[in-house]
Amino acid sequence: MHPPVRLVAIDVDGTLLPTSAQQLSGRTARALRAAQKAGITVAIATGRRQAYVAPLLGNLDLRADMPLITSNGAVTRTLAGEPMDRCHLDAAVARELCGLLRPFGAVVFTFDQNGPGELVLENIQQAHDRIALWVDANRASIREVRPLEDAFGDGDDPIQGMVCGTVDEMKRAEIALRQSPLFASCECARTEYPARNLSILDLLPLGVSKGWALEQLATRLGVGRLETMAIGDNWNDVEMLEWAGQSVVMGNASAELRTMAKLRGWKQAPPNDEDGVAVILERELERQAAQQMQEAR
């Protein structure tokens, strides 16, 4: 029997959000509020930036101190914007990554600032050809720099990089990175959307992942590993699923990831389009309520 969950980390795209929506379902929002009311710390863990995630949650009556693990673990802030943790990718490493990964797709670096220059890339049209919706949604934060290596002045360390392209291109990009000396200086996390033939390879400070950030958060809160739940659907969620004592993979995850989940004893939630996160949280709250009633007898 697992101990009651005190901390739950939830991915966003493909997990918290329905596939074709940019807002949470009513049932999912109610489940998040109910979990918070029951004393569970609900954390978001996403590859997205704070500027993208916070507006999704801002009008749902959630706690202002709700932790948001963003940029795949490089930055953790509260929903209200209070800083908790932050890491940087060394500028010298970022410069070399440009040359290594440019042949595979559109390369983007994220800086921890607001407005134009938060996202820096070399060719906005190239990026638009591959990730048009992302470019359109983030255009106000994007600045073009040619060559991209010039974006990294003295002290201008990004918090995250990414290269995006087809699934095959990003698999080859990951192989190239892993075979390069640069792999000793950074982390990479791959996210795949096979139905769209789109993949993203995130470039992170050495040692950083959603799992690392979740461990830091749990330590800060005094929550044990077995009291921590993680819910995700993609490859960049694996580290936090491996760290958490209670792990859940979404039913819409790839067959390969769902097979991994079975082998490792992780639970499976219904798909994101069937309110899978809400189902898991509701079950946990029912379990805790039943346990409390039993203890009270």
PDB file of C-alpha atoms in Angstrom:
ATOM      1  CA  MET A   1       0.000   0.000   0.000  1.00  0.00           C
ATOM      2  CA  HIS A   2       1.410   3.358  -1.033  1.00  0.00           C
ATOM      3  CA  PRO A   3       1.445   6.198   1.513  1.00  0.00           C
ATOM      4  CA  PRO A   4      -0.911   9.119   0.837  1.00  0.00           C
ATOM      5  CA  VAL A   5       0.284  11.436  -1.900  1.00  0.00           C
ATOM      6  CA  ARG A   6       1.518  14.781  -0.576  1.00  0.00           C
ATOM      7  CA  LEU A   7       3.052  16.125  -3.808  1.00  0.00           C
ATOM      8  CA  VAL A   8       1.965  15.514  -7.406  1.00  0.00           C
ATOM      9  CA  ALA A   9       3.844  16.776 -10.473  1.00  0.00           C
ATOM     10  CA  ILE A  10       1.802  16.954 -13.671  1.00  0.00           C
ATOM     11  CA  ASP A  11       2.949  17.478 -17.250  1.00  0.00           C
ATOM     12  CA  VAL A  12       0.938  19.883 -19.432  1.00  0.00           C
ATOM     13  CA  ASP A  13       0.817  19.013 -23.158  1.00  0.00           C
ATOM     14  CA  GLY A  14      -0.712  15.595 -23.712  1.00  0.00           C
ATOM     15  CA  THR A  15      -1.381  15.223 -19.995  1.00  0.00           C
ATOM     16  CA  LEU A  16      -3.161  18.134 -18.329  1.00  0.00           C
ATOM     17  CA  LEU A  17      -4.470  19.684 -21.555  1.00  0.00           C
ATOM     18  CA  PRO A  18      -6.844  18.015 -24.017  1.00  0.00           C
ATOM     19  CA  THR A  19      -5.262  17.391 -27.401  1.00  0.00           C
ATOM     20  CA  SER A  20      -6.980  20.178 -29.329  1.00  0.00           C
ATOM     21  CA  ALA A  21      -7.566  22.715 -26.556  1.00  0.00           C
ATOM     22  CA  GLN A  22      -5.671  25.488 -24.836  1.00  0.00           C
ATOM     23  CA  GLN A  23      -7.606  25.348 -21.594  1.00  0.00           C
ATOM     24  CA  LEU A  24      -8.203  22.743 -18.925  1.00  0.00           C
ATOM     25  CA  SER A  25     -11.491  20.890 -18.794  1.00  0.00           C
ATOM     26  CA  GLY A  26     -13.850  21.810 -15.984  1.00  0.00           C
ATOM     27  CA  ARG A  27     -13.429  18.395 -14.389  1.00  0.00           C
ATOM     28  CA  THR A  28      -9.632  18.653 -14.396  1.00  0.00           C
ATOM     29  CA  ALA A  29      -9.701  22.156 -12.891  1.00  0.00           C
ATOM     30  CA  ARG A  30     -12.020  20.957 -10.120  1.00  0.00           C
ATOM     31  CA  ALA A  31      -9.736  18.003  -9.404  1.00  0.00           C
ATOM     32  CA  LEU A  32      -6.700  20.286  -9.063  1.00  0.00           C
ATOM     33  CA  ARG A  33      -8.561  22.547  -6.621  1.00  0.00           C
ATOM     34  CA  ALA A  34      -9.829  19.546  -4.637  1.00  0.00           C
ATOM     35  CA  ALA A  35      -6.310  18.133  -4.363  1.00  0.00           C
ATOM     36  CA  GLN A  36      -4.986  21.454  -3.082  1.00  0.00           C
ATOM     37  CA  LYS A  37      -7.853  21.719  -0.601  1.00  0.00           C
ATOM     38  CA  ALA A  38      -6.973  18.237   0.676  1.00  0.00           C
ATOM     39  CA  GLY A  39      -3.423  19.414   1.403  1.00  0.00           C
ATOM     40  CA  ILE A  40      -1.663  17.959  -1.632  1.00  0.00           C
ATOM     41  CA  THR A  41       0.911  20.234  -3.273  1.00  0.00           C
ATOM     42  CA  VAL A  42       0.045  20.284  -6.967  1.00  0.00           C
ATOM     43  CA  ALA A  43       3.029  21.153  -9.160  1.00  0.00           C
ATOM     44  CA  ILE A  44       3.195  21.611 -12.915  1.00  0.00           C
ATOM     45  CA  ALA A  45       6.208  20.135 -14.733  1.00  0.00           C
ATOM     46  CA  THR A  46       6.541  21.166 -18.368  1.00  0.00           C
ATOM     47  CA  GLY A  47       8.997  21.874 -21.137  1.00  0.00           C
ATOM     48  CA  ARG A  48       7.137  25.129 -21.741  1.00  0.00           C
ATOM     49  CA  ARG A  49       8.061  28.534 -20.330  1.00  0.00           C
ATOM     50  CA  GLN A  50       6.404  30.181 -17.340  1.00  0.00           C
ATOM     51  CA  ALA A  51       4.967  32.816 -19.697  1.00  0.00           C
ATOM     52  CA  TYR A  52       3.022  30.080 -21.489  1.00  0.00           C
ATOM     53  CA  VAL A  53       1.927  28.023 -18.498  1.00  0.00           C
ATOM     54  CA  ALA A  54       0.839  30.679 -15.992  1.00  0.00           C
ATOM     55  CA  PRO A  55      -2.026  32.065 -18.135  1.00  0.00           C
ATOM     56  CA  LEU A  56      -3.482  28.550 -18.477  1.00  0.00           C
ATOM     57  CA  LEU A  57      -3.845  28.355 -14.701  1.00  0.00           C
ATOM     58  CA  GLY A  58      -4.345  31.973 -13.697  1.00  0.00           C
ATOM     59  CA  ASN A  59      -8.167  32.065 -13.620  1.00  0.00           C
ATOM     60  CA  LEU A  60      -8.838  28.683 -12.022  1.00  0.00           C
ATOM     61  CA  ASP A  61      -8.748  29.725  -8.343  1.00  0.00           C
ATOM     62  CA  LEU A  62      -5.564  27.761  -7.725  1.00  0.00           C
ATOM     63  CA  ARG A  63      -3.097  28.650  -4.970  1.00  0.00           C
ATOM     64  CA  ALA A  64      -0.676  31.471  -5.772  1.00  0.00           C
ATOM     65  CA  ASP A  65       2.172  29.423  -4.261  1.00  0.00           C
ATOM     66  CA  MET A  66       1.551  26.517  -6.657  1.00  0.00           C
ATOM     67  CA  PRO A  67       4.983  25.439  -7.986  1.00  0.00           C
ATOM     68  CA  LEU A  68       5.601  25.583 -11.747  1.00  0.00           C
ATOM     69  CA  ILE A  69       8.571  23.544 -12.949  1.00  0.00           C
ATOM     70  CA  THR A  70       9.215  24.967 -16.422  1.00  0.00           C
ATOM     71  CA  SER A  71      11.754  24.681 -19.251  1.00  0.00           C
ATOM     72  CA  ASN A  72      12.070  20.951 -18.462  1.00  0.00           C
ATOM     73  CA  GLY A  73      13.340  21.650 -14.962  1.00  0.00           C
ATOM     74  CA  ALA A  74      15.654  24.613 -15.547  1.00  0.00           C
ATOM     75  CA  VAL A  75      13.345  27.112 -13.808  1.00  0.00           C
ATOM     76  CA  THR A  76      10.926  26.692 -10.899  1.00  0.00           C
ATOM     77  CA  ARG A  77       8.675  29.536  -9.807  1.00  0.00           C
ATOM     78  CA  THR A  78       5.316  29.792  -8.105  1.00  0.00           C
ATOM     79  CA  LEU A  79       2.176  30.559 -10.066  1.00  0.00           C
ATOM     80  CA  ALA A  80       2.483  34.104  -8.707  1.00  0.00           C
ATOM     81  CA  GLY A  81       6.011  34.338 -10.150  1.00  0.00           C
ATOM     82  CA  GLU A  82       8.078  33.985  -6.969  1.00  0.00           C
ATOM     83  CA  PRO A  83      11.452  32.353  -7.795  1.00  0.00           C
ATOM     84  CA  MET A  84      12.339  28.982  -6.292  1.00  0.00           C
ATOM     85  CA  ASP A  85      15.135  27.442  -8.428  1.00  0.00           C
ATOM     86  CA  ARG A  86      16.923  28.335 -11.675  1.00  0.00           C
ATOM     87  CA  CYS A  87      19.802  26.881 -13.714  1.00  0.00           C
ATOM     88  CA  HIS A  88      21.642  28.147 -16.786  1.00  0.00           C
ATOM     89  CA  LEU A  89      23.215  26.501 -19.816  1.00  0.00           C
ATOM     90  CA  ASP A  90      26.758  27.823 -20.214  1.00  0.00           C
ATOM     91  CA  ALA A  91      26.994  30.308 -23.112  1.00  0.00           C
ATOM     92  CA  ALA A  92      30.143  28.673 -24.470  1.00  0.00           C
ATOM     93  CA  VAL A  93      28.332  25.335 -24.660  1.00  0.00           C
ATOM     94  CA  ALA A  94      25.313  26.974 -26.296  1.00  0.00           C
ATOM     95  CA  ARG A  95      27.515  28.491 -29.021  1.00  0.00           C
ATOM     96  CA  GLU A  96      28.983  25.103 -29.900  1.00  0.00           C
ATOM     97  CA  LEU A  97      25.556  23.457 -29.880  1.00  0.00           C
ATOM     98  CA  CYS A  98      24.472  25.862 -32.627  1.00  0.00           C
ATOM     99  CA  GLY A  99      27.034  24.485 -35.058  1.00  0.00           C
ATOM    100  CA  LEU A 100      26.434  20.874 -34.105  1.00  0.00           C
ATOM    101  CA  LEU A 101      22.633  20.919 -34.360  1.00  0.00           C
ATOM    102  CA  ARG A 102      21.947  23.494 -37.082  1.00  0.00           C
ATOM    103  CA  PRO A 103      21.982  20.822 -39.842  1.00  0.00           C
ATOM    104  CA  PHE A 104      19.146  18.885 -38.194  1.00  0.00           C
ATOM    105  CA  GLY A 105      16.430  21.527 -37.740  1.00  0.00           C
ATOM    106  CA  ALA A 106      15.398  24.872 -36.286  1.00  0.00           C
ATOM    107  CA  VAL A 107      17.477  25.788 -33.208  1.00  0.00           C
ATOM    108  CA  VAL A 108      15.994  28.041 -30.493  1.00  0.00           C
ATOM    109  CA  PHE A 109      17.408  29.260 -27.169  1.00  0.00           C
ATOM    110  CA  THR A 110      15.391  30.547 -24.220  1.00  0.00           C
ATOM    111  CA  PHE A 111      16.602  33.326 -21.909  1.00  0.00           C
ATOM    112  CA  ASP A 112      15.089  34.080 -18.515  1.00  0.00           C
ATOM    113  CA  GLN A 113      13.636  37.489 -19.353  1.00  0.00           C
ATOM    114  CA  ASN A 114      10.381  38.998 -20.568  1.00  0.00           C
ATOM    115  CA  GLY A 115       9.540  40.291 -24.017  1.00  0.00           C
ATOM    116  CA  PRO A 116      11.520  40.161 -27.282  1.00  0.00           C
ATOM    117  CA  GLY A 117      14.712  38.190 -26.800  1.00  0.00           C
ATOM    118  CA  GLU A 118      13.237  35.688 -24.395  1.00  0.00           C
ATOM    119  CA  LEU A 119      13.321  33.325 -27.384  1.00  0.00           C
ATOM    120  CA  VAL A 120      16.191  33.652 -29.856  1.00  0.00           C
ATOM    121  CA  LEU A 121      16.496  31.873 -33.188  1.00  0.00           C
ATOM    122  CA  GLU A 122      18.297  32.311 -36.456  1.00  0.00           C
ATOM    123  CA  ASN A 123      15.519  32.085 -39.030  1.00  0.00           C
ATOM    124  CA  ILE A 124      11.908  32.630 -38.019  1.00  0.00           C
ATOM    125  CA  GLN A 125      10.630  31.358 -41.366  1.00  0.00           C
ATOM    126  CA  GLN A 126      12.519  28.085 -40.989  1.00  0.00           C
ATOM    127  CA  ALA A 127      11.002  27.634 -37.535  1.00  0.00           C
ATOM    128  CA  HIS A 128       7.556  28.577 -38.850  1.00  0.00           C
ATOM    129  CA  ASP A 129       7.795  25.899 -41.529  1.00  0.00           C
ATOM    130  CA  ARG A 130       8.284  23.272 -38.802  1.00  0.00           C
ATOM    131  CA  ILE A 131       6.337  24.584 -35.785  1.00  0.00           C
ATOM    132  CA  ALA A 132       3.973  27.227 -37.141  1.00  0.00           C
ATOM    133  CA  LEU A 133       1.587  27.217 -34.167  1.00  0.00           C
ATOM    134  CA  TRP A 134       4.472  27.658 -31.714  1.00  0.00           C
ATOM    135  CA  VAL A 135       5.930  30.562 -33.697  1.00  0.00           C
ATOM    136  CA  ASP A 136       2.561  32.301 -34.001  1.00  0.00           C
ATOM    137  CA  ALA A 137       1.877  31.909 -30.269  1.00  0.00           C
ATOM    138  CA  ASN A 138       5.320  33.177 -29.231  1.00  0.00           C
ATOM    139  CA  ARG A 139       6.090  35.760 -31.921  1.00  0.00           C
ATOM    140  CA  ALA A 140       6.137  38.677 -29.458  1.00  0.00           C
ATOM    141  CA  SER A 141       8.960  37.014 -27.508  1.00  0.00           C
ATOM    142  CA  ILE A 142      11.095  35.985 -30.505  1.00  0.00           C
ATOM    143  CA  ARG A 143      14.202  37.775 -31.734  1.00  0.00           C
ATOM    144  CA  GLU A 144      16.202  36.750 -34.792  1.00  0.00           C
ATOM    145  CA  VAL A 145      20.004  36.674 -34.458  1.00  0.00           C
ATOM    146  CA  ARG A 146      22.248  35.702 -37.391  1.00  0.00           C
ATOM    147  CA  PRO A 147      24.420  33.846 -36.797  1.00  0.00           C
ATOM    148  CA  LEU A 148      22.784  32.429 -33.709  1.00  0.00           C
ATOM    149  CA  GLU A 149      26.178  32.196 -31.991  1.00  0.00           C
ATOM    150  CA  ASP A 150      26.079  36.011 -31.613  1.00  0.00           C
ATOM    151  CA  ALA A 151      23.176  35.726 -29.144  1.00  0.00           C
ATOM    152  CA  PHE A 152      25.549  34.726 -26.364  1.00  0.00           C
ATOM    153  CA  GLY A 153      27.492  37.709 -25.112  1.00  0.00           C
ATOM    154  CA  ASP A 154      29.415  37.898 -21.870  1.00  0.00           C
ATOM    155  CA  GLY A 155      27.156  36.654 -19.117  1.00  0.00           C
ATOM    156  CA  ASP A 156      24.288  35.919 -21.517  1.00  0.00           C
ATOM    157  CA  ASP A 157      23.637  32.328 -20.499  1.00  0.00           C
ATOM    158  CA  PRO A 158      20.375  30.781 -21.731  1.00  0.00           C
ATOM    159  CA  ILE A 159      18.275  28.579 -19.486  1.00  0.00           C
ATOM    160  CA  GLN A 160      17.362  26.139 -22.233  1.00  0.00           C
ATOM    161  CA  GLY A 161      17.829  25.369 -25.912  1.00  0.00           C
ATOM    162  CA  MET A 162      15.882  23.250 -28.332  1.00  0.00           C
ATOM    163  CA  VAL A 163      16.091  21.944 -31.866  1.00  0.00           C
ATOM    164  CA  CYS A 164      12.940  20.800 -33.645  1.00  0.00           C
ATOM    165  CA  GLY A 165      12.214  18.832 -36.777  1.00  0.00           C
ATOM    166  CA  THR A 166      10.799  15.520 -37.878  1.00  0.00           C
ATOM    167  CA  VAL A 167      10.908  12.475 -35.610  1.00  0.00           C
ATOM    168  CA  ASP A 168      13.719  10.977 -37.708  1.00  0.00           C
ATOM    169  CA  GLU A 169      15.709  14.243 -37.760  1.00  0.00           C
ATOM    170  CA  MET A 170      15.585  14.570 -33.987  1.00  0.00           C
ATOM    171  CA  LYS A 171      16.614  10.962 -33.437  1.00  0.00           C
ATOM    172  CA  ARG A 172      19.656  11.653 -35.614  1.00  0.00           C
ATOM    173  CA  ALA A 173      20.271  14.945 -33.790  1.00  0.00           C
ATOM    174  CA  GLU A 174      20.233  13.140 -30.439  1.00  0.00           C
ATOM    175  CA  ILE A 175      22.692  10.536 -31.720  1.00  0.00           C
ATOM    176  CA  ALA A 176      24.994  13.299 -32.985  1.00  0.00           C
ATOM    177  CA  LEU A 177      24.844  15.066 -29.615  1.00  0.00           C
ATOM    178  CA  ARG A 178      25.462  11.897 -27.630  1.00  0.00           C
ATOM    179  CA  GLN A 179      28.510  11.118 -29.791  1.00  0.00           C
ATOM    180  CA  SER A 180      29.876  14.657 -29.380  1.00  0.00           C
ATOM    181  CA  PRO A 181      32.156  15.893 -26.575  1.00  0.00           C
ATOM    182  CA  LEU A 182      29.403  18.445 -25.862  1.00  0.00           C
ATOM    183  CA  PHE A 183      27.260  15.700 -24.351  1.00  0.00           C
ATOM    184  CA  ALA A 184      29.474  15.878 -21.258  1.00  0.00           C
ATOM    185  CA  SER A 185      28.387  19.512 -20.774  1.00  0.00           C
ATOM    186  CA  CYS A 186      24.610  19.375 -21.166  1.00  0.00           C
ATOM    187  CA  GLU A 187      21.506  17.206 -20.939  1.00  0.00           C
ATOM    188  CA  CYS A 188      19.008  16.434 -23.684  1.00  0.00           C
ATOM    189  CA  ALA A 189      15.358  15.430 -23.488  1.00  0.00           C
ATOM    190  CA  ARG A 190      13.354  14.312 -26.517  1.00  0.00           C
ATOM    191  CA  THR A 191       9.621  14.862 -26.973  1.00  0.00           C
ATOM    192  CA  GLU A 192       7.808  13.188 -29.862  1.00  0.00           C
ATOM    193  CA  TYR A 193       4.462  13.787 -31.561  1.00  0.00           C
ATOM    194  CA  PRO A 194       4.378  10.968 -34.139  1.00  0.00           C
ATOM    195  CA  ALA A 195       0.937  11.879 -35.502  1.00  0.00           C
ATOM    196  CA  ARG A 196       2.370  15.246 -36.593  1.00  0.00           C
ATOM    197  CA  ASN A 197       5.830  13.843 -37.446  1.00  0.00           C
ATOM    198  CA  LEU A 198       7.234  16.449 -35.078  1.00  0.00           C
ATOM    199  CA  SER A 199       9.910  16.017 -32.443  1.00  0.00           C
ATOM    200  CA  ILE A 200      11.727  18.423 -30.116  1.00  0.00           C
ATOM    201  CA  LEU A 201      15.145  17.857 -28.589  1.00  0.00           C
ATOM    202  CA  ASP A 202      15.524  20.059 -25.513  1.00  0.00           C
ATOM    203  CA  LEU A 203      19.022  21.128 -24.444  1.00  0.00           C
ATOM    204  CA  LEU A 204      19.453  21.654 -20.715  1.00  0.00           C
ATOM    205  CA  PRO A 205      22.095  22.508 -18.130  1.00  0.00           C
ATOM    206  CA  LEU A 206      24.090  19.496 -17.021  1.00  0.00           C
ATOM    207  CA  GLY A 207      22.155  17.371 -14.532  1.00  0.00           C
ATOM    208  CA  VAL A 208      18.852  19.197 -15.086  1.00  0.00           C
ATOM    209  CA  SER A 209      15.609  17.399 -15.898  1.00  0.00           C
ATOM    210  CA  LYS A 210      12.029  17.389 -14.693  1.00  0.00           C
ATOM    211  CA  GLY A 211      13.066  14.595 -12.340  1.00  0.00           C
ATOM    212  CA  TRP A 212      15.923  16.627 -10.867  1.00  0.00           C
ATOM    213  CA  ALA A 213      13.649  19.641 -10.357  1.00  0.00           C
ATOM    214  CA  LEU A 214      10.958  17.474  -8.769  1.00  0.00           C
ATOM    215  CA  GLU A 215      13.502  16.044  -6.337  1.00  0.00           C
ATOM    216  CA  GLN A 216      14.647  19.567  -5.413  1.00  0.00           C
ATOM    217  CA  LEU A 217      11.047  20.629  -4.845  1.00  0.00           C
ATOM    218  CA  ALA A 218      10.223  17.592  -2.725  1.00  0.00           C
ATOM    219  CA  THR A 219      13.292  18.231  -0.572  1.00  0.00           C
ATOM    220  CA  ARG A 220      12.299  21.884  -0.135  1.00  0.00           C
ATOM    221  CA  LEU A 221       8.803  20.816   0.959  1.00  0.00           C
ATOM    222  CA  GLY A 222       9.967  17.966   3.189  1.00  0.00           C
ATOM    223  CA  VAL A 223       8.052  15.409   1.130  1.00  0.00           C
ATOM    224  CA  GLY A 224       9.371  11.885   0.708  1.00  0.00           C
ATOM    225  CA  ARG A 225       9.870  10.126  -2.597  1.00  0.00           C
ATOM    226  CA  LEU A 226       7.156   7.552  -1.853  1.00  0.00           C
ATOM    227  CA  GLU A 227       4.729  10.390  -1.069  1.00  0.00           C
ATOM    228  CA  THR A 228       5.339  11.937  -4.493  1.00  0.00           C
ATOM    229  CA  MET A 229       3.301  11.204  -7.622  1.00  0.00           C
ATOM    230  CA  ALA A 230       4.278  12.109 -11.198  1.00  0.00           C
ATOM    231  CA  ILE A 231       1.936  12.061 -14.208  1.00  0.00           C
ATOM    232  CA  GLY A 232       3.189  12.381 -17.799  1.00  0.00           C
ATOM    233  CA  ASP A 233       2.872  11.184 -21.376  1.00  0.00           C
ATOM    234  CA  ASN A 234       6.182  11.695 -23.170  1.00  0.00           C
ATOM    235  CA  TRP A 235       9.885  10.922 -23.110  1.00  0.00           C
ATOM    236  CA  ASN A 236      10.848  14.169 -21.363  1.00  0.00           C
ATOM    237  CA  ASP A 237       8.708  12.980 -18.419  1.00  0.00           C
ATOM    238  CA  VAL A 238      10.663   9.766 -17.864  1.00  0.00           C
ATOM    239  CA  GLU A 239      13.147  11.178 -15.324  1.00  0.00           C
ATOM    240  CA  MET A 240      10.381  12.456 -13.049  1.00  0.00           C
ATOM    241  CA  LEU A 241       8.409   9.233 -13.485  1.00  0.00           C
ATOM    242  CA  GLU A 242      11.517   7.291 -12.478  1.00  0.00           C
ATOM    243  CA  TRP A 243      12.148   9.486  -9.424  1.00  0.00           C
ATOM    244  CA  ALA A 244       8.617   9.610  -8.047  1.00  0.00           C
ATOM    245  CA  GLY A 245       7.462   6.781  -5.825  1.00  0.00           C
ATOM    246  CA  GLN A 246       4.034   6.735  -7.487  1.00  0.00           C
ATOM    247  CA  SER A 247       4.143   7.180 -11.262  1.00  0.00           C
ATOM    248  CA  VAL A 248       1.356   7.376 -13.829  1.00  0.00           C
ATOM    249  CA  VAL A 249       1.601   7.315 -17.631  1.00  0.00           C
ATOM    250  CA  MET A 250      -1.261   8.667 -19.715  1.00  0.00           C
ATOM    251  CA  GLY A 251      -3.249   6.330 -21.937  1.00  0.00           C
ATOM    252  CA  ASN A 252      -2.415   8.498 -24.960  1.00  0.00           C
ATOM    253  CA  ALA A 253       1.350   7.982 -24.488  1.00  0.00           C
ATOM    254  CA  SER A 254       3.230   6.083 -27.180  1.00  0.00           C
ATOM    255  CA  ALA A 255       2.994   2.284 -27.140  1.00  0.00           C
ATOM    256  CA  GLU A 256       6.719   2.125 -26.356  1.00  0.00           C
ATOM    257  CA  LEU A 257       6.362   4.342 -23.292  1.00  0.00           C
ATOM    258  CA  ARG A 258       3.272   2.455 -22.093  1.00  0.00           C
ATOM    259  CA  THR A 259       5.220  -0.793 -22.405  1.00  0.00           C
ATOM    260  CA  MET A 260       8.011   0.733 -20.312  1.00  0.00           C
ATOM    261  CA  ALA A 261       5.420   1.746 -17.733  1.00  0.00           C
ATOM    262  CA  LYS A 262       4.123  -1.816 -17.433  1.00  0.00           C
ATOM    263  CA  LEU A 263       7.627  -3.202 -17.013  1.00  0.00           C
ATOM    264  CA  ARG A 264       8.369  -0.678 -14.255  1.00  0.00           C
ATOM    265  CA  GLY A 265       5.085  -1.076 -12.428  1.00  0.00           C
ATOM    266  CA  TRP A 266       3.779   2.392 -13.223  1.00  0.00           C
ATOM    267  CA  LYS A 267       0.039   2.956 -13.378  1.00  0.00           C
ATOM    268  CA  GLN A 268      -1.802   4.035 -16.516  1.00  0.00           C
ATOM    269  CA  ALA A 269      -4.385   6.815 -16.592  1.00  0.00           C
ATOM    270  CA  PRO A 270      -7.133   7.265 -19.171  1.00  0.00           C
ATOM    271  CA  PRO A 271      -6.064   9.484 -22.119  1.00  0.00           C
ATOM    272  CA  ASN A 272      -5.814  13.252 -21.772  1.00  0.00           C
ATOM    273  CA  ASP A 273      -8.993  13.685 -23.836  1.00  0.00           C
ATOM    274  CA  GLU A 274     -10.855  11.605 -21.237  1.00  0.00           C
ATOM    275  CA  ASP A 275      -9.753  13.692 -18.221  1.00  0.00           C
ATOM    276  CA  GLY A 276      -7.114  11.161 -17.225  1.00  0.00           C
ATOM    277  CA  VAL A 277      -5.443  13.490 -14.706  1.00  0.00           C
ATOM    278  CA  ALA A 278      -8.777  14.186 -13.013  1.00  0.00           C
ATOM    279  CA  VAL A 279      -9.512  10.448 -12.799  1.00  0.00           C
ATOM    280  CA  ILE A 280      -6.186   9.776 -11.065  1.00  0.00           C
ATOM    281  CA  LEU A 281      -6.546  12.668  -8.619  1.00  0.00           C
ATOM    282  CA  GLU A 282     -10.142  11.751  -7.792  1.00  0.00           C
ATOM    283  CA  ARG A 283      -9.097   8.159  -7.055  1.00  0.00           C
ATOM    284  CA  GLU A 284      -6.285   9.351  -4.797  1.00  0.00           C
ATOM    285  CA  LEU A 285      -8.592  11.691  -2.877  1.00  0.00           C
ATOM    286  CA  GLU A 286     -11.147   8.898  -2.453  1.00  0.00           C
ATOM    287  CA  ARG A 287      -8.388   6.592  -1.193  1.00  0.00           C
ATOM    288  CA  GLN A 288      -7.186   9.174   1.318  1.00  0.00           C
ATOM    289  CA  ALA A 289     -10.731   9.877   2.521  1.00  0.00           C
ATOM    290  CA  ALA A 290     -11.398   6.162   3.016  1.00  0.00           C
ATOM    291  CA  GLN A 291      -8.135   5.738   4.918  1.00  0.00           C
ATOM    292  CA  GLN A 292      -8.957   8.685   7.180  1.00  0.00           C
ATOM    293  CA  MET A 293     -12.387   7.221   7.937  1.00  0.00           C
ATOM    294  CA  GLN A 294     -10.835   3.866   8.788  1.00  0.00           C
ATOM    295  CA  GLU A 295      -8.284   5.480  11.083  1.00  0.00           C
ATOM    296  CA  ALA A 296     -11.053   7.453  12.828  1.00  0.00           C
ATOM    297  CA  ARG A 297     -12.948   4.287  13.793  1.00  0.00           C
TER     298      ARG A 297
END
